[in-house]
Short mmCIF file of C-alpha atoms and ligand atoms in Angstrom, two decimals:
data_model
loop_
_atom_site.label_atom_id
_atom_site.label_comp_id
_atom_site.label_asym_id
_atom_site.label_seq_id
_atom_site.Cartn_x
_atom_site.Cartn_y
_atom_site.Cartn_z
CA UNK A 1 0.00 0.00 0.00
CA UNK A 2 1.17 3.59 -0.98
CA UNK A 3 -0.12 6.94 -0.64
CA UNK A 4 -1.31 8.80 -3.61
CA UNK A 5 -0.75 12.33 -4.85
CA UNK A 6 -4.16 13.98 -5.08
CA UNK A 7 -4.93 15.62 -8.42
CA UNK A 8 -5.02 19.48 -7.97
CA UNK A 9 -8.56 20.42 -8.68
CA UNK A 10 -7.45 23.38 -10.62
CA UNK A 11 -4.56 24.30 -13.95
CA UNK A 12 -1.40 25.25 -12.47
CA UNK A 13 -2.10 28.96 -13.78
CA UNK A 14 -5.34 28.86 -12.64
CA UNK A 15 -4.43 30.87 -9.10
CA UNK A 16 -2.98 34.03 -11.16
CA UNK A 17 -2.41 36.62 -10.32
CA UNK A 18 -2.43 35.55 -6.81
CA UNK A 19 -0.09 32.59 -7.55
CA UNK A 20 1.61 32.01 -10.46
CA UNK A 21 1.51 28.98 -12.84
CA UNK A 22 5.66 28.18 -12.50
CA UNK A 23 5.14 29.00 -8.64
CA UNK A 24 1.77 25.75 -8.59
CA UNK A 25 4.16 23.35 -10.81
CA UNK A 26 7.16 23.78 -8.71
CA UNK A 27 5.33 23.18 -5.47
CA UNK A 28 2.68 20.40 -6.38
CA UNK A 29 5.03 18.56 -8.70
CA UNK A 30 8.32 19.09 -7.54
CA UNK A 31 7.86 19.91 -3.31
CA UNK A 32 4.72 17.81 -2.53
CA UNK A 33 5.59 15.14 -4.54
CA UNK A 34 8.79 14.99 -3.07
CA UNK A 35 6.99 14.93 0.25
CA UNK A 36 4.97 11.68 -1.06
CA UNK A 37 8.01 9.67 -2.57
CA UNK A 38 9.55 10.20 0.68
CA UNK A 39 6.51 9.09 2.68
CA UNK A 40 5.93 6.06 0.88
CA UNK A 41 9.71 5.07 0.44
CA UNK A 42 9.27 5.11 4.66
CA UNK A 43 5.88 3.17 4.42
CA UNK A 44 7.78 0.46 2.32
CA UNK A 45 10.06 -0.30 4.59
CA UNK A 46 7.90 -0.06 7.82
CA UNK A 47 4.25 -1.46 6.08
CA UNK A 48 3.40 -2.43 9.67
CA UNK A 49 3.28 1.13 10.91
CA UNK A 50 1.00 2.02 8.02
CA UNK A 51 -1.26 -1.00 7.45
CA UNK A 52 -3.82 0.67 5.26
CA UNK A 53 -3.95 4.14 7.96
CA UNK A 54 -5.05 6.90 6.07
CA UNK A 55 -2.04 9.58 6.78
CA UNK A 56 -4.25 11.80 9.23
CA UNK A 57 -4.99 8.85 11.50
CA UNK A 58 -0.95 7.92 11.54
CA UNK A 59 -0.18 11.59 12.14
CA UNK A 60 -2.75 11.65 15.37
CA UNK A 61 -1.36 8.83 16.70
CA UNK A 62 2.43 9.82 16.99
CA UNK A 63 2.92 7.89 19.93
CA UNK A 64 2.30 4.49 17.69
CA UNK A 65 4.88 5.60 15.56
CA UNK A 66 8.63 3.74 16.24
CA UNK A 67 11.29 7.13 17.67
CA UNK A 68 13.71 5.26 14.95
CA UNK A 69 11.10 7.10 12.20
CA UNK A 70 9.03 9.31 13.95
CA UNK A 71 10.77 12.57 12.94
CA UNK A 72 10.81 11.04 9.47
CA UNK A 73 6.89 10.35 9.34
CA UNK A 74 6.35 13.79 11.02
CA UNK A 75 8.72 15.37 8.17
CA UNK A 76 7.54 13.78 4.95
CA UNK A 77 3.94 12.45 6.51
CA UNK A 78 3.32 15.85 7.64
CA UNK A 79 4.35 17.41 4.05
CA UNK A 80 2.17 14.94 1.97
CA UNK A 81 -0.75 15.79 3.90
CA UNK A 82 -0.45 19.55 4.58
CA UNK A 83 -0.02 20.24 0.73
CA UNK A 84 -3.26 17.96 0.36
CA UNK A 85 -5.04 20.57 2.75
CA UNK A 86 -3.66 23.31 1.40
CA UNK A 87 -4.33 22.74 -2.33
CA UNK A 88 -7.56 21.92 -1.58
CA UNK A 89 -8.46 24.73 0.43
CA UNK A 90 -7.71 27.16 -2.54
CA UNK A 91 -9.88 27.83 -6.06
CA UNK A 92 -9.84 30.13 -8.73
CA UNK A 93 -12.89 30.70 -7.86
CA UNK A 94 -12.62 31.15 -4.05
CA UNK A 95 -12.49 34.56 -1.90
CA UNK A 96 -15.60 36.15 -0.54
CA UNK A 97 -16.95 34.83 2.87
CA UNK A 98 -17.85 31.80 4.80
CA UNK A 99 -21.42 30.97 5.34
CA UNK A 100 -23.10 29.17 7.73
CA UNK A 101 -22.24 27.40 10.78
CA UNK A 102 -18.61 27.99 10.41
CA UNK A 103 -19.56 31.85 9.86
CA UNK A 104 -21.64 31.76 13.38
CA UNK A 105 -18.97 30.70 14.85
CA UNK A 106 -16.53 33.05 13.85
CA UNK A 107 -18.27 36.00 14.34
CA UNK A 108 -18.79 34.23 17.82
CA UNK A 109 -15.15 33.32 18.46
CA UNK A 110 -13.44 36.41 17.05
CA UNK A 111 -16.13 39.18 16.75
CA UNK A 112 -16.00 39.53 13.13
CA UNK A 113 -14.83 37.42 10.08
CA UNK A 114 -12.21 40.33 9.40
CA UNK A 115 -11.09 40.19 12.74
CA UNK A 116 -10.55 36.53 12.33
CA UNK A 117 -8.72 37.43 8.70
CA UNK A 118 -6.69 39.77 10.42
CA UNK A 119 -5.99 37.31 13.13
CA UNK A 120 -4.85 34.49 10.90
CA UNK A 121 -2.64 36.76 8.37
CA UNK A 122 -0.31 38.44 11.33
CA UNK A 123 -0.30 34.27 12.28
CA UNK A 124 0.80 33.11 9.00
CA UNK A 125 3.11 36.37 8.50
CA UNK A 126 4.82 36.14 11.48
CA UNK A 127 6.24 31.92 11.04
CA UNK A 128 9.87 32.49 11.84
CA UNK A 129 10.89 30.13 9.24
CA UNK A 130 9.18 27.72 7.86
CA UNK A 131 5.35 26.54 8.35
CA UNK A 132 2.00 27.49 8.48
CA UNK A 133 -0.71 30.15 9.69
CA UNK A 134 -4.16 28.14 10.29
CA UNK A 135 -7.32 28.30 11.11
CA UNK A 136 -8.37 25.20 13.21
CA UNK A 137 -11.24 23.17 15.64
CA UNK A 138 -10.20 21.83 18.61
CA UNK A 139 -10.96 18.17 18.96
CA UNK A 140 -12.44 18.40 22.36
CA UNK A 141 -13.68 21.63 23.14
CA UNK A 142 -14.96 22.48 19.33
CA UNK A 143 -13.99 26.43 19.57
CA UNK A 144 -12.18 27.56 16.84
CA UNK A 145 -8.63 28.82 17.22
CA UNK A 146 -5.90 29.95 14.91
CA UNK A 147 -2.71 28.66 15.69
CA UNK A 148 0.98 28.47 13.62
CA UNK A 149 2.81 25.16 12.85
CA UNK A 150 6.31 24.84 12.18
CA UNK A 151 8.17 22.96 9.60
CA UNK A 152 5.78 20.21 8.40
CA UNK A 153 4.22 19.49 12.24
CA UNK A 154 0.53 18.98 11.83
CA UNK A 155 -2.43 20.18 13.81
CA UNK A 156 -4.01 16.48 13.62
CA UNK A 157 -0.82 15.52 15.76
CA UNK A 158 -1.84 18.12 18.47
CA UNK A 159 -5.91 17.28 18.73
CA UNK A 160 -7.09 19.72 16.44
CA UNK A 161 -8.37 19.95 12.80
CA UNK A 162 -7.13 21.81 10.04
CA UNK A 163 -10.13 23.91 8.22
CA UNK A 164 -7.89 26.47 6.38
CA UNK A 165 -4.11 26.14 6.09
CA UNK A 166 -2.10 29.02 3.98
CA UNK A 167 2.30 27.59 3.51
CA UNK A 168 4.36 30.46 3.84
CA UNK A 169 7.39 28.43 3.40
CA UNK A 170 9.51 30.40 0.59
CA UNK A 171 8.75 28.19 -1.81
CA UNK A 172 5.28 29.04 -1.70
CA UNK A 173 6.24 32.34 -3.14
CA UNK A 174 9.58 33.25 -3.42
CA UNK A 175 9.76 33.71 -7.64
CA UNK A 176 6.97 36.37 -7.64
CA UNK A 177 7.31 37.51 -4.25
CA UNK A 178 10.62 37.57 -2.97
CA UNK A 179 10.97 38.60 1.03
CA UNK A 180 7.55 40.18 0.74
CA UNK A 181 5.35 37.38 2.38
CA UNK A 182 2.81 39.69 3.64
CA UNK A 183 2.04 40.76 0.67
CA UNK A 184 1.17 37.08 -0.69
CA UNK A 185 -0.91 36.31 2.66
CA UNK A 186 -2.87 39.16 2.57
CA UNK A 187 -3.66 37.98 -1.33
CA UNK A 188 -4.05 34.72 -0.99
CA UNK A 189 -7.56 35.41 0.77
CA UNK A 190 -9.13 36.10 -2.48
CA UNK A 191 -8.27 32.82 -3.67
CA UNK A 192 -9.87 31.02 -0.31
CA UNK A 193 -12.14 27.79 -0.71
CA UNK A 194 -14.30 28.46 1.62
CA UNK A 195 -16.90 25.79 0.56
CA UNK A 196 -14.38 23.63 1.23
CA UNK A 197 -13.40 25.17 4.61
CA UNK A 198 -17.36 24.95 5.19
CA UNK A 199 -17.14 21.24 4.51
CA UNK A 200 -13.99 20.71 7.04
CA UNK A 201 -15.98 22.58 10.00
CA UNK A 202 -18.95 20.49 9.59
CA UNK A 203 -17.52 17.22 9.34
CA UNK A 204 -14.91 17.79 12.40
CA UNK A 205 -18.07 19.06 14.25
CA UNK A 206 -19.71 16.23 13.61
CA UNK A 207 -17.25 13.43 14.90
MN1 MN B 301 4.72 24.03 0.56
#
């Protein structure tokens, strides 16, 4: 058993201006791809760790995972399946607001969805390094929160659910923006999924 790169719902040049097309290929095909060779050259050699797990339910359990590989799994694991949120919570047709439950509650949580906005780009702006600005659930208590990662650490691996994630590793937009990752976080809310971030909410609320 292997894991499987998910097809990006969208042409690579289908993000412009917000992203653009060389910026997509690079990072699905070369950097998440990467991520899944590496993941599955791991799950070939350690099957038993894997045994049909999808990657979210290996990456929640890191305490089932041997030390010899754990950093490994958390590295590679974590890259496979943050690009697969990631991707997936962008569209060229995206931007606009949520609706909904997941709008109730973050007028509820935060005051305001621009509040929230606000909240999550000085998150995703201010990663020293590497990693990730997101909006999340809490497994147990069910209140949103927005939290950073680092590196390729996932928030399934600390009890809470990803609902939007935005990279701001350089390679997520170095060649058009250079040092200026603000600018490319306060953009990349125009190209938001937030149909799919809709979905997310629901579906963690309901489990
Ligand atoms: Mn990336």
């Amino acid at each position: 058993m292997v894991y499987e790169l998910p097809k990006l719902p969208y042409a690579y040049d289908a993000l412009e201006p917000v992203i653009d097309a060389r910026t997509v290929e690079i990072h699905y095909s070369k950097h998440h791809q990467t991520y899944l060779n590496n993941l599955n050259k791991i799950v070939e050699e350690n099957p038993d760790v894997f045994n049909g797990k999808t990657i979210e339910e290996v990456l929640s359990n890191l305490d089932l995972i041997p030390t010899s590989i754990r950093q490994q799994v958390i590295n590679q694991g974590g890259g496979y399946y943050n690009h697969n949120l990631y991707w997936a919570n962008l569209s060229p047709n995206g931007g606009g607001e949520p609706q909904g439950k997941l709008r109730e509650a973050i007028d509820k949580t935060f005051g305001s969805f621009d509040s929230m906005k606000e909240k999550l780009a000085q998150a995703a702006k201010g990663v020293f390094g590497s990693g990730y600005g997101q909006l999340v659930l809490d497994n147990q208590t069910k209140e949103l929160e927005i939290i950073q990662t680092k590196n390729q650490d996932t928030a399934c691996s600390i009890g809470k659910t990803t609902l939007l994630i935005i990279d701001v590793w350089e390679h997520a937009y170095y060649l058009a923006y250079q040092n200026r990752r603000p600018d490319y976080v306060d953009k990349i809310f125009s190209i938001v999924n937030w149909d799919e971030v809709e979905k997310r909410y629901d579906l963690a609320l309901s489990k």
